[in-house]
Amino acid sequence: MTVSCDSVRTWLSAWIDGERTPLSSEDFERHLAECSDCAKSARELRGFLRTVSSAYVPAPVPGALEASIRKLAWRRSFSQRAAPLIAAGAVAAAIALVVFTALRPAPVQAASLADASAWAHEGLAGGVLPLDVEAGNADELSRWLTERVGFRVVLPKLEDSTLVFNGGRLVQLEGGSAAVVSFQRNGEQVSLGIAPRHVAGGPANAPQTELFRNMKFTTSTLRGLHVISWSEGELSYALVSRVPATGRASCAVCHGVNSGLKSVEDFHGMR
Amino acid sequence: MWRRRPQPPRDPAFDGEALGHLAAIHDTALRLCGDPAEAQDLTHDTYVRALNAAERFEPGTSLKTWLLTILHNLFRTRLRDRGRHPEAVLDEESVDVPAPPADEESWHAVTSAQLSSAIELLPQKLREAVVLRDLQGLSYKEIAQVLNLPVGTVMSRLYRGREALKALLVPLLHGEDAPAEKREVK
């Protein structure tokens, strides 16, 4: 028994489009073989769809649009390909940071300016503690430090050819900040710590004191380094180096020729 | 704290395959909105969205259908943003298409330009169905996904759209010029 024309017409488009219908292909084929009207409808629809399909020409894609989208895809693809490399770089940087942190001297809130200066000197000289500022000019370095430590830093000009500024670093004492100025004298690393007198404290390691023109100079050995400490006005100083902490050589670190400070020859001549 | 959402690795063939559908997406955009500049915007935005959301595409399904779904959603959003309700713009109920008096042989003479003109004159809802099926070759189920409609509605629109298209093509086949202005098919 064949299906009705209404039923075939209802599902004809879907069947020709290859979709599933409630009627089987055998139902359609049997009906179309027997019904000329439905067969004509089927031929017309097939012809129409073939025509639409063959007459269809997609609009050309504008070159700028295609270029823009290809660029977009390339960027996305590149960022995805680069992501593992970026992640690996980040891991390497993190490892380097951990290693660097482990190797550098432990950050201190030293009890005294002498201790803090010795710690900073050790790190700076060993290359594991970076300078906060690199400056070869006394005025520039004085200004940079003054803006950050809360007291006025005045450095000697150090126009002596044997003295070279490296730069400066800030360190923390229990009572406030200190500036550490890094020099080289005849290739020897020297650090000068400067802090307000009331926070500077005193070295705990068997200091020796010496009075010179009403100023008390304290010498001590910290971490194998020679430290000379003194105070003048509102500020205290700690000079750290491997240079012997006695005699004119130590004073000459700052009071060199053309330093703007009193000549070291005058000190020792007055003594 | 802002944190970037981790993305699963993308199928390396995705971009290439997506770009392979560019002509189809652009052509559909042009037939949806009828304006070349807006069609370019729609196509570009479709690819921006698709490439940014590539990890959401389900492998094994049709990428072309997925791209067309994004395109259609963007188009409807634009209509809404302009204060034009999509359903009002895409009104189908006013369309009543008489059976076209054309014999099966006459369809062979249809040109590409005539087809484009006739499709442009179709009501939006019917045009979507005809374009997605007869130009882009989507299945009824895929069209239903793109248009977010039941398959039965897709079938109805497709039937009516084809009848309307025939009615629009007949005068063109008889040598009449394409209407200068867009007219409603009644």
Tab-separated table of C-alpha atoms in Angstrom:
chain	number	residue	atom	x	y	z
A	1	MET	CA	0.000	0.000	0.000
A	2	THR	CA	1.486	3.335	-1.100
A	3	VAL	CA	1.697	6.436	1.097
A	4	SER	CA	-0.458	9.495	0.422
A	5	CYS	CA	0.526	12.433	-1.794
A	6	ASP	CA	0.166	14.815	1.178
A	7	SER	CA	2.573	12.780	3.202
A	8	VAL	CA	5.100	12.608	0.351
A	9	ARG	CA	4.839	16.372	-0.380
A	10	THR	CA	5.327	17.149	3.318
A	11	TRP	CA	8.603	15.252	3.535
A	12	LEU	CA	9.838	15.492	-0.051
A	13	SER	CA	12.287	18.356	0.559
A	14	ALA	CA	13.772	16.662	3.592
A	15	TRP	CA	14.153	13.375	1.719
A	16	ILE	CA	15.826	15.065	-1.268
A	17	ASP	CA	18.097	16.933	1.158
A	18	GLY	CA	19.165	13.576	2.575
A	19	GLU	CA	17.508	14.092	5.956
A	20	ARG	CA	15.752	11.405	7.935
A	21	THR	CA	11.969	11.390	7.500
A	22	PRO	CA	9.108	9.287	8.909
A	23	LEU	CA	8.838	7.732	5.423
A	24	SER	CA	11.425	5.327	4.118
A	25	SER	CA	13.227	5.776	0.791
A	26	GLU	CA	11.242	2.801	-0.494
A	27	ASP	CA	8.012	4.656	0.358
A	28	PHE	CA	9.135	7.697	-1.677
A	29	GLU	CA	10.440	5.694	-4.603
A	30	ARG	CA	7.337	3.510	-4.811
A	31	HIS	CA	5.024	6.550	-4.630
A	32	LEU	CA	6.972	8.600	-7.166
A	33	ALA	CA	6.915	5.657	-9.583
A	34	GLU	CA	3.149	5.583	-9.378
A	35	CYS	CA	2.246	9.327	-9.026
A	36	SER	CA	3.218	11.597	-11.926
A	37	ASP	CA	2.324	14.823	-10.082
A	38	CYS	CA	4.552	14.039	-7.122
A	39	ALA	CA	7.272	12.802	-9.489
A	40	LYS	CA	7.109	16.138	-11.342
A	41	SER	CA	7.412	18.028	-8.038
A	42	ALA	CA	10.426	15.951	-7.137
A	43	ARG	CA	12.104	16.623	-10.508
A	44	GLU	CA	11.400	20.360	-10.230
A	45	LEU	CA	12.820	20.560	-6.740
A	46	ARG	CA	15.931	18.620	-7.705
A	47	GLY	CA	16.430	20.821	-10.750
A	48	PHE	CA	15.929	23.967	-8.712
A	49	LEU	CA	18.405	22.872	-6.042
A	50	ARG	CA	20.994	21.893	-8.689
A	51	THR	CA	20.594	25.326	-10.247
A	52	VAL	CA	20.981	27.154	-6.960
A	53	SER	CA	24.018	25.081	-6.144
A	54	SER	CA	25.680	25.660	-9.514
A	55	ALA	CA	24.787	29.371	-9.713
A	56	TYR	CA	26.118	30.089	-6.253
A	57	VAL	CA	29.446	31.912	-6.269
A	58	PRO	CA	30.706	33.083	-2.858
A	59	ALA	CA	31.479	36.772	-2.624
A	60	PRO	CA	35.246	37.327	-2.834
A	61	VAL	CA	36.901	37.856	0.527
A	62	PRO	CA	38.538	41.319	0.673
A	63	GLY	CA	42.309	40.965	0.823
A	64	ALA	CA	42.630	43.257	3.834
A	65	LEU	CA	40.093	41.197	5.773
A	66	GLU	CA	41.859	37.931	4.991
A	67	ALA	CA	45.248	39.419	5.887
A	68	SER	CA	43.882	40.748	9.155
A	69	ILE	CA	42.401	37.403	10.150
A	70	ARG	CA	45.514	35.464	9.127
A	71	LYS	CA	47.607	37.832	11.235
A	72	LEU	CA	45.234	37.348	14.140
A	73	ALA	CA	45.501	33.571	13.834
A	74	TRP	CA	49.276	33.749	13.546
A	75	ARG	CA	49.538	35.862	16.696
A	76	ARG	CA	47.363	33.454	18.633
A	77	SER	CA	49.270	30.489	17.332
A	78	PHE	CA	52.620	32.100	18.107
A	79	SER	CA	51.631	33.020	21.658
A	80	GLN	CA	50.483	29.456	22.230
A	81	ARG	CA	53.693	27.991	20.790
A	82	ALA	CA	55.782	30.434	22.796
A	83	ALA	CA	53.898	29.786	26.028
A	84	PRO	CA	56.000	26.733	27.042
A	85	LEU	CA	59.198	28.685	26.387
A	86	ILE	CA	57.928	31.619	28.422
A	87	ALA	CA	56.921	29.253	31.218
A	88	ALA	CA	60.354	27.585	31.095
A	89	GLY	CA	61.985	31.002	31.245
A	90	ALA	CA	59.870	31.945	34.220
A	91	VAL	CA	60.834	28.722	36.008
A	92	ALA	CA	64.507	29.326	35.245
A	93	ALA	CA	64.206	32.885	36.544
A	94	ALA	CA	62.497	31.639	39.695
A	95	ILE	CA	65.253	29.065	40.258
A	96	ALA	CA	67.892	31.733	39.684
A	97	LEU	CA	66.153	33.977	42.182
A	98	VAL	CA	66.031	31.203	44.768
A	99	VAL	CA	69.717	30.396	44.217
A	100	PHE	CA	70.655	34.049	44.346
A	101	THR	CA	68.644	34.555	47.519
A	102	ALA	CA	70.217	31.497	49.100
A	103	LEU	CA	73.737	32.578	48.219
A	104	ARG	CA	73.503	36.222	49.129
A	105	PRO	CA	74.216	37.206	52.710
A	106	ALA	CA	71.112	37.052	54.839
A	107	PRO	CA	69.383	40.424	54.996
A	108	VAL	CA	70.079	42.010	58.330
A	109	GLN	CA	68.540	44.553	60.558
A	110	ALA	CA	71.869	45.023	62.203
A	111	ALA	CA	72.186	46.306	65.725
A	112	SER	CA	74.936	48.690	64.701
A	113	LEU	CA	76.117	50.646	61.727
A	114	ALA	CA	79.441	48.770	61.873
A	115	ASP	CA	77.693	45.393	61.614
A	116	ALA	CA	75.425	46.538	58.787
A	117	SER	CA	78.308	48.097	56.881
A	118	ALA	CA	80.415	44.952	57.230
A	119	TRP	CA	77.521	42.801	56.009
A	120	ALA	CA	76.941	45.086	53.026
A	121	HIS	CA	80.636	45.249	52.213
A	122	GLU	CA	80.922	41.483	52.218
A	123	GLY	CA	77.988	41.144	49.825
A	124	LEU	CA	79.102	43.951	47.526
A	125	ALA	CA	82.688	42.777	47.365
A	126	GLY	CA	81.565	39.194	46.765
A	127	GLY	CA	79.294	40.255	43.916
A	128	VAL	CA	76.181	38.694	45.477
A	129	LEU	CA	74.683	41.959	46.703
A	130	PRO	CA	73.840	44.517	44.025
A	131	LEU	CA	74.205	48.235	44.372
A	132	ASP	CA	70.952	50.166	44.633
A	133	VAL	CA	72.518	52.874	42.540
A	134	GLU	CA	75.616	52.927	40.406
A	135	ALA	CA	77.229	56.346	40.337
A	136	GLY	CA	80.721	57.603	39.750
A	137	ASN	CA	79.917	61.127	40.786
A	138	ALA	CA	79.930	62.284	44.430
A	139	ASP	CA	77.231	64.927	43.985
A	140	GLU	CA	74.917	62.595	42.126
A	141	LEU	CA	75.344	59.837	44.679
A	142	SER	CA	74.966	62.252	47.607
A	143	ARG	CA	71.705	63.509	46.156
A	144	TRP	CA	70.349	60.021	45.506
A	145	LEU	CA	71.115	58.852	49.032
A	146	THR	CA	69.876	62.024	50.720
A	147	GLU	CA	66.487	61.654	49.030
A	148	ARG	CA	66.089	58.184	50.541
A	149	VAL	CA	67.713	57.977	53.951
A	150	GLY	CA	66.149	60.938	55.726
A	151	PHE	CA	69.406	62.757	56.479
A	152	ARG	CA	71.837	64.768	54.435
A	153	VAL	CA	74.674	62.822	52.918
A	154	VAL	CA	77.748	64.799	51.875
A	155	LEU	CA	80.474	62.794	50.246
A	156	PRO	CA	84.030	63.872	49.626
A	157	LYS	CA	84.847	64.651	46.015
A	158	LEU	CA	87.428	61.913	45.796
A	159	GLU	CA	89.197	63.412	42.818
A	160	ASP	CA	92.168	61.304	43.656
A	161	SER	CA	92.890	59.044	40.691
A	162	THR	CA	93.388	56.123	43.016
A	163	LEU	CA	89.815	56.438	44.349
A	164	VAL	CA	86.809	55.404	42.296
A	165	PHE	CA	83.135	55.504	43.268
A	166	ASN	CA	81.108	52.371	42.603
A	167	GLY	CA	77.751	53.522	43.921
A	168	GLY	CA	75.556	53.087	46.964
A	169	ARG	CA	73.177	50.816	48.746
A	170	LEU	CA	70.632	51.291	51.495
A	171	VAL	CA	70.661	49.040	54.551
A	172	GLN	CA	68.349	48.816	57.525
A	173	LEU	CA	69.347	49.271	61.121
A	174	GLU	CA	67.014	48.554	63.990
A	175	GLY	CA	66.310	52.234	64.421
A	176	GLY	CA	66.318	53.449	60.824
A	177	SER	CA	68.030	53.478	57.454
A	178	ALA	CA	71.709	53.769	56.683
A	179	ALA	CA	73.564	54.540	53.472
A	180	VAL	CA	76.512	52.457	52.379
A	181	VAL	CA	78.799	54.051	49.818
A	182	SER	CA	81.042	51.730	47.843
A	183	PHE	CA	84.540	52.817	46.685
A	184	GLN	CA	87.650	51.288	45.308
A	185	ARG	CA	91.028	52.536	46.400
A	186	ASN	CA	93.962	51.180	44.487
A	187	GLY	CA	91.737	48.304	43.492
A	188	GLU	CA	90.769	47.554	47.081
A	189	GLN	CA	87.054	47.491	47.833
A	190	VAL	CA	86.038	49.945	50.567
A	191	SER	CA	82.586	50.638	52.026
A	192	LEU	CA	81.510	53.624	54.065
A	193	GLY	CA	78.361	53.317	56.143
A	194	ILE	CA	76.571	56.486	57.202
A	195	ALA	CA	73.665	56.711	59.655
A	196	PRO	CA	72.199	59.114	62.189
A	197	ARG	CA	74.190	58.967	65.356
A	198	HIS	CA	71.209	57.891	67.486
A	199	VAL	CA	70.654	54.695	65.488
A	200	ALA	CA	74.273	53.795	64.708
A	201	GLY	CA	75.003	51.822	67.899
A	202	GLY	CA	78.456	50.443	68.436
A	203	PRO	CA	80.323	47.350	67.301
A	204	ALA	CA	80.003	44.520	69.797
A	205	ASN	CA	83.157	42.777	68.699
A	206	ALA	CA	86.004	43.813	71.042
A	207	PRO	CA	86.464	47.360	69.784
A	208	GLN	CA	89.541	49.390	70.371
A	209	THR	CA	89.131	53.100	70.757
A	210	GLU	CA	91.413	55.960	69.987
A	211	LEU	CA	90.877	59.646	70.577
A	212	PHE	CA	92.034	62.053	67.915
A	213	ARG	CA	91.261	65.763	68.142
A	214	ASN	CA	88.338	65.147	70.514
A	215	MET	CA	86.864	62.540	68.151
A	216	LYS	CA	86.665	58.926	69.256
A	217	PHE	CA	87.651	56.369	66.604
A	218	THR	CA	86.737	52.764	67.227
A	219	THR	CA	88.431	49.950	65.365
A	220	SER	CA	87.157	46.408	65.288
A	221	THR	CA	87.240	43.266	63.171
A	222	LEU	CA	83.963	41.947	61.840
A	223	ARG	CA	83.683	38.996	59.428
A	224	GLY	CA	87.403	39.277	58.901
A	225	LEU	CA	87.067	42.909	57.797
A	226	HIS	CA	88.613	45.938	59.388
A	227	VAL	CA	86.062	48.488	60.547
A	228	ILE	CA	86.744	52.037	61.716
A	229	SER	CA	83.747	53.748	63.351
A	230	TRP	CA	83.352	57.339	64.451
A	231	SER	CA	80.748	60.050	64.860
A	232	GLU	CA	80.753	63.682	63.906
A	233	GLY	CA	77.848	66.034	64.382
A	234	GLU	CA	74.540	64.216	63.982
A	235	LEU	CA	75.985	61.404	61.894
A	236	SER	CA	78.013	58.275	62.539
A	237	TYR	CA	80.302	56.537	60.069
A	238	ALA	CA	81.714	53.037	59.623
A	239	LEU	CA	84.528	52.438	57.170
A	240	VAL	CA	84.981	48.818	56.112
A	241	SER	CA	87.830	47.336	54.145
A	242	ARG	CA	90.690	44.895	54.308
A	243	VAL	CA	93.043	47.846	54.560
A	244	PRO	CA	94.727	47.975	58.009
A	245	ALA	CA	92.539	50.070	60.276
A	246	THR	CA	95.398	52.037	61.671
A	247	GLY	CA	97.707	54.636	60.307
A	248	ARG	CA	97.200	57.149	57.579
A	249	ALA	CA	96.207	54.638	54.932
A	250	SER	CA	92.787	54.227	56.453
A	251	CYS	CA	92.184	57.952	56.734
A	252	ALA	CA	93.395	58.465	53.201
A	253	VAL	CA	90.373	56.593	51.928
A	254	CYS	CA	88.372	59.780	52.207
A	255	HIS	CA	90.873	62.425	53.054
A	256	GLY	CA	92.915	62.054	49.924
A	257	VAL	CA	94.338	64.757	47.735
A	258	ASN	CA	91.680	67.126	46.362
A	259	SER	CA	88.991	65.421	48.429
A	260	GLY	CA	87.741	68.704	49.778
A	261	LEU	CA	88.288	67.320	53.246
A	262	LYS	CA	91.205	68.028	55.516
A	263	SER	CA	94.353	66.420	54.235
A	264	VAL	CA	95.399	63.203	55.846
A	265	GLU	CA	98.837	64.706	56.130
A	266	ASP	CA	97.380	67.353	58.387
A	267	PHE	CA	95.843	64.723	60.676
A	268	HIS	CA	99.027	62.907	61.212
A	269	GLY	CA	101.059	66.024	61.290
A	270	MET	CA	98.867	67.375	64.090
A	271	ARG	CA	98.987	64.265	66.085
B	1	MET	CA	44.072	39.237	42.248
B	2	TRP	CA	43.669	38.948	38.500
B	3	ARG	CA	44.803	35.641	37.216
B	4	ARG	CA	44.927	34.398	33.648
B	5	ARG	CA	42.703	31.424	33.021
B	6	PRO	CA	44.793	28.433	31.981
B	7	GLN	CA	44.032	27.342	28.445
B	8	PRO	CA	44.098	23.746	27.274
B	9	PRO	CA	46.386	23.113	24.323
B	10	ARG	CA	44.761	23.956	21.024
B	11	ASP	CA	44.603	21.557	18.112
B	12	PRO	CA	47.340	22.880	15.813
B	13	ALA	CA	45.094	22.258	12.791
B	14	PHE	CA	42.338	24.430	14.232
B	15	ASP	CA	43.511	27.759	12.835
B	16	GLY	CA	44.110	26.377	9.367
B	17	GLU	CA	40.734	24.698	9.226
B	18	ALA	CA	38.994	27.796	10.564
B	19	LEU	CA	40.680	29.931	7.903
B	20	GLY	CA	39.501	27.446	5.287
B	21	HIS	CA	35.917	28.505	6.072
B	22	LEU	CA	36.652	32.216	5.688
B	23	ALA	CA	34.932	32.555	2.301
B	24	ALA	CA	31.794	30.819	3.596
B	25	ILE	CA	31.670	32.919	6.758
B	26	HIS	CA	32.217	36.162	4.889
B	27	ASP	CA	29.654	35.273	2.233
B	28	THR	CA	27.071	34.361	4.875
B	29	ALA	CA	27.779	37.576	6.776
B	30	LEU	CA	27.273	39.563	3.585
B	31	ARG	CA	23.973	37.843	2.853
B	32	LEU	CA	22.821	38.306	6.461
B	33	CYS	CA	23.440	42.021	6.740
B	34	GLY	CA	23.586	43.088	3.079
B	35	ASP	CA	26.332	45.627	3.725
B	36	PRO	CA	29.936	44.896	2.636
B	37	ALA	CA	31.578	46.954	5.393
B	38	GLU	CA	29.419	45.466	8.113
B	39	ALA	CA	29.977	42.002	6.677
B	40	GLN	CA	33.725	42.516	7.061
B	41	ASP	CA	33.250	43.627	10.670
B	42	LEU	CA	31.041	40.651	11.416
B	43	THR	CA	33.494	38.241	9.836
B	44	HIS	CA	36.437	39.741	11.684
B	45	ASP	CA	34.603	39.687	15.021
B	46	THR	CA	33.543	36.098	14.381
B	47	TYR	CA	37.164	35.015	13.957
B	48	VAL	CA	38.354	37.054	16.935
B	49	ARG	CA	35.792	35.334	19.095
B	50	ALA	CA	36.413	31.911	17.610
B	51	LEU	CA	40.188	32.084	17.958
B	52	ASN	CA	39.898	33.345	21.531
B	53	ALA	CA	37.500	30.552	22.432
B	54	ALA	CA	39.073	27.780	20.366
B	55	GLU	CA	39.364	25.524	23.406
B	56	ARG	CA	35.566	25.453	23.634
B	57	PHE	CA	35.174	23.921	20.210
B	58	GLU	CA	34.353	20.233	20.469
B	59	PRO	CA	36.587	18.175	18.186
B	60	GLY	CA	34.581	15.869	15.982
B	61	THR	CA	31.804	18.391	15.428
B	62	SER	CA	31.509	20.742	12.482
B	63	LEU	CA	33.830	23.725	12.765
B	64	LYS	CA	31.941	25.486	9.987
B	65	THR	CA	28.679	25.150	11.925
B	66	TRP	CA	30.403	26.443	15.066
B	67	LEU	CA	31.737	29.489	13.213
B	68	LEU	CA	28.342	30.159	11.642
B	69	THR	CA	26.722	29.941	15.087
B	70	ILE	CA	29.126	32.581	16.402
B	71	LEU	CA	28.441	34.741	13.350
B	72	HIS	CA	24.703	34.473	13.763
B	73	ASN	CA	24.843	35.290	17.484
B	74	LEU	CA	26.991	38.349	16.788
B	75	PHE	CA	24.582	39.482	14.116
B	76	ARG	CA	21.590	39.174	16.430
B	77	THR	CA	23.456	41.005	19.187
B	78	ARG	CA	24.173	43.855	16.776
B	79	LEU	CA	20.526	44.078	15.859
B	80	ARG	CA	19.603	44.211	19.540
B	81	ASP	CA	22.224	46.883	20.235
B	82	ARG	CA	20.693	49.020	17.516
B	83	GLY	CA	17.293	48.750	19.154
B	84	ARG	CA	15.941	46.449	16.507
B	85	HIS	CA	14.398	43.370	17.990
B	86	PRO	CA	15.650	40.380	16.032
B	87	GLU	CA	12.279	38.696	15.973
B	88	ALA	CA	10.603	41.812	14.610
B	89	VAL	CA	13.236	42.231	11.929
B	90	LEU	CA	13.125	38.593	11.041
B	91	ASP	CA	9.356	38.449	10.787
B	92	GLU	CA	8.362	35.453	8.768
B	93	GLU	CA	4.633	35.369	9.247
B	94	SER	CA	3.917	38.183	6.814
B	95	VAL	CA	5.347	36.167	3.977
B	96	ASP	CA	2.901	34.326	1.798
B	97	VAL	CA	4.459	32.899	-1.284
B	98	PRO	CA	2.347	31.691	-4.226
B	99	ALA	CA	3.524	28.710	-6.217
B	100	PRO	CA	5.825	29.981	-8.994
B	101	PRO	CA	4.789	29.251	-12.564
B	102	ALA	CA	8.101	27.902	-13.855
B	103	ASP	CA	8.872	24.599	-15.479
B	104	GLU	CA	11.788	22.519	-14.365
B	105	GLU	CA	13.889	23.299	-17.455
B	106	SER	CA	13.765	27.078	-16.955
B	107	TRP	CA	15.803	26.916	-13.738
B	108	HIS	CA	18.926	26.037	-15.694
B	109	ALA	CA	19.137	29.600	-16.988
B	110	VAL	CA	19.586	31.185	-13.529
B	111	THR	CA	22.791	33.186	-13.243
B	112	SER	CA	24.868	33.902	-10.192
B	113	ALA	CA	23.823	37.566	-10.177
B	114	GLN	CA	20.143	36.664	-10.448
B	115	LEU	CA	20.456	34.205	-7.611
B	116	SER	CA	22.177	36.773	-5.400
B	117	SER	CA	19.551	39.399	-6.160
B	118	ALA	CA	16.717	37.031	-5.386
B	119	ILE	CA	18.288	35.821	-2.148
B	120	GLU	CA	18.798	39.404	-1.046
B	121	LEU	CA	15.093	40.002	-1.436
B	122	LEU	CA	14.082	37.095	0.784
B	123	PRO	CA	12.731	37.930	4.241
B	124	GLN	CA	15.506	37.556	6.796
B	125	LYS	CA	14.245	34.439	8.515
B	126	LEU	CA	13.716	32.585	5.269
B	127	ARG	CA	16.979	33.856	3.840
B	128	GLU	CA	18.917	32.451	6.816
B	129	ALA	CA	17.476	29.004	6.300
B	130	VAL	CA	18.034	29.024	2.521
B	131	VAL	CA	21.587	30.372	2.790
B	132	LEU	CA	22.618	27.873	5.462
B	133	ARG	CA	21.137	24.888	3.616
B	134	ASP	CA	21.332	25.594	-0.099
B	135	LEU	CA	24.469	27.728	-0.192
B	136	GLN	CA	26.453	26.455	2.789
B	137	GLY	CA	25.193	22.878	2.780
B	138	LEU	CA	24.381	22.541	6.479
B	139	SER	CA	22.099	19.752	7.637
B	140	TYR	CA	18.764	20.583	9.211
B	141	LYS	CA	20.153	19.747	12.621
B	142	GLU	CA	23.138	22.044	12.103
B	143	ILE	CA	20.868	24.862	10.916
B	144	ALA	CA	18.750	24.347	14.025
B	145	GLN	CA	21.908	24.708	16.112
B	146	VAL	CA	23.029	27.870	14.344
B	147	LEU	CA	19.609	29.523	14.533
B	148	ASN	CA	18.720	28.036	17.923
B	149	LEU	CA	15.460	26.687	16.568
B	150	PRO	CA	13.649	23.341	16.524
B	151	VAL	CA	14.327	21.261	13.431
B	152	GLY	CA	10.628	21.441	12.521
B	153	THR	CA	10.819	25.230	12.312
B	154	VAL	CA	13.914	24.948	10.161
B	155	MET	CA	12.061	22.661	7.760
B	156	SER	CA	9.134	25.049	7.593
B	157	ARG	CA	11.337	28.072	6.932
B	158	LEU	CA	13.367	26.236	4.367
B	159	TYR	CA	10.280	25.141	2.464
B	160	ARG	CA	8.846	28.650	2.491
B	161	GLY	CA	12.218	30.170	1.663
B	162	ARG	CA	12.661	27.972	-1.398
B	163	GLU	CA	9.185	28.744	-2.636
B	164	ALA	CA	9.836	32.459	-2.146
B	165	LEU	CA	13.146	32.174	-3.960
B	166	LYS	CA	11.472	30.509	-6.920
B	167	ALA	CA	8.863	33.274	-6.988
B	168	LEU	CA	11.597	35.921	-7.009
B	169	LEU	CA	13.616	34.177	-9.717
B	170	VAL	CA	10.767	33.735	-12.171
B	171	PRO	CA	10.529	37.389	-13.280
B	172	LEU	CA	14.305	37.531	-13.549
B	173	LEU	CA	14.280	34.487	-15.805
B	174	HIS	CA	11.671	36.149	-18.004
B	175	GLY	CA	14.016	39.010	-18.714
B	176	GLU	CA	12.689	41.449	-16.154
B	177	ASP	CA	15.244	43.508	-14.302
B	178	ALA	CA	15.845	42.893	-10.667
B	179	PRO	CA	13.677	45.185	-8.542
B	180	ALA	CA	15.453	48.454	-7.885
B	181	GLU	CA	14.333	48.422	-4.286
B	182	LYS	CA	13.997	45.646	-1.870
B	183	ARG	CA	10.433	44.527	-1.703
B	184	GLU	CA	8.552	42.262	0.637
B	185	VAL	CA	7.615	38.891	-0.760
B	186	LYS	CA	3.905	38.381	-0.227
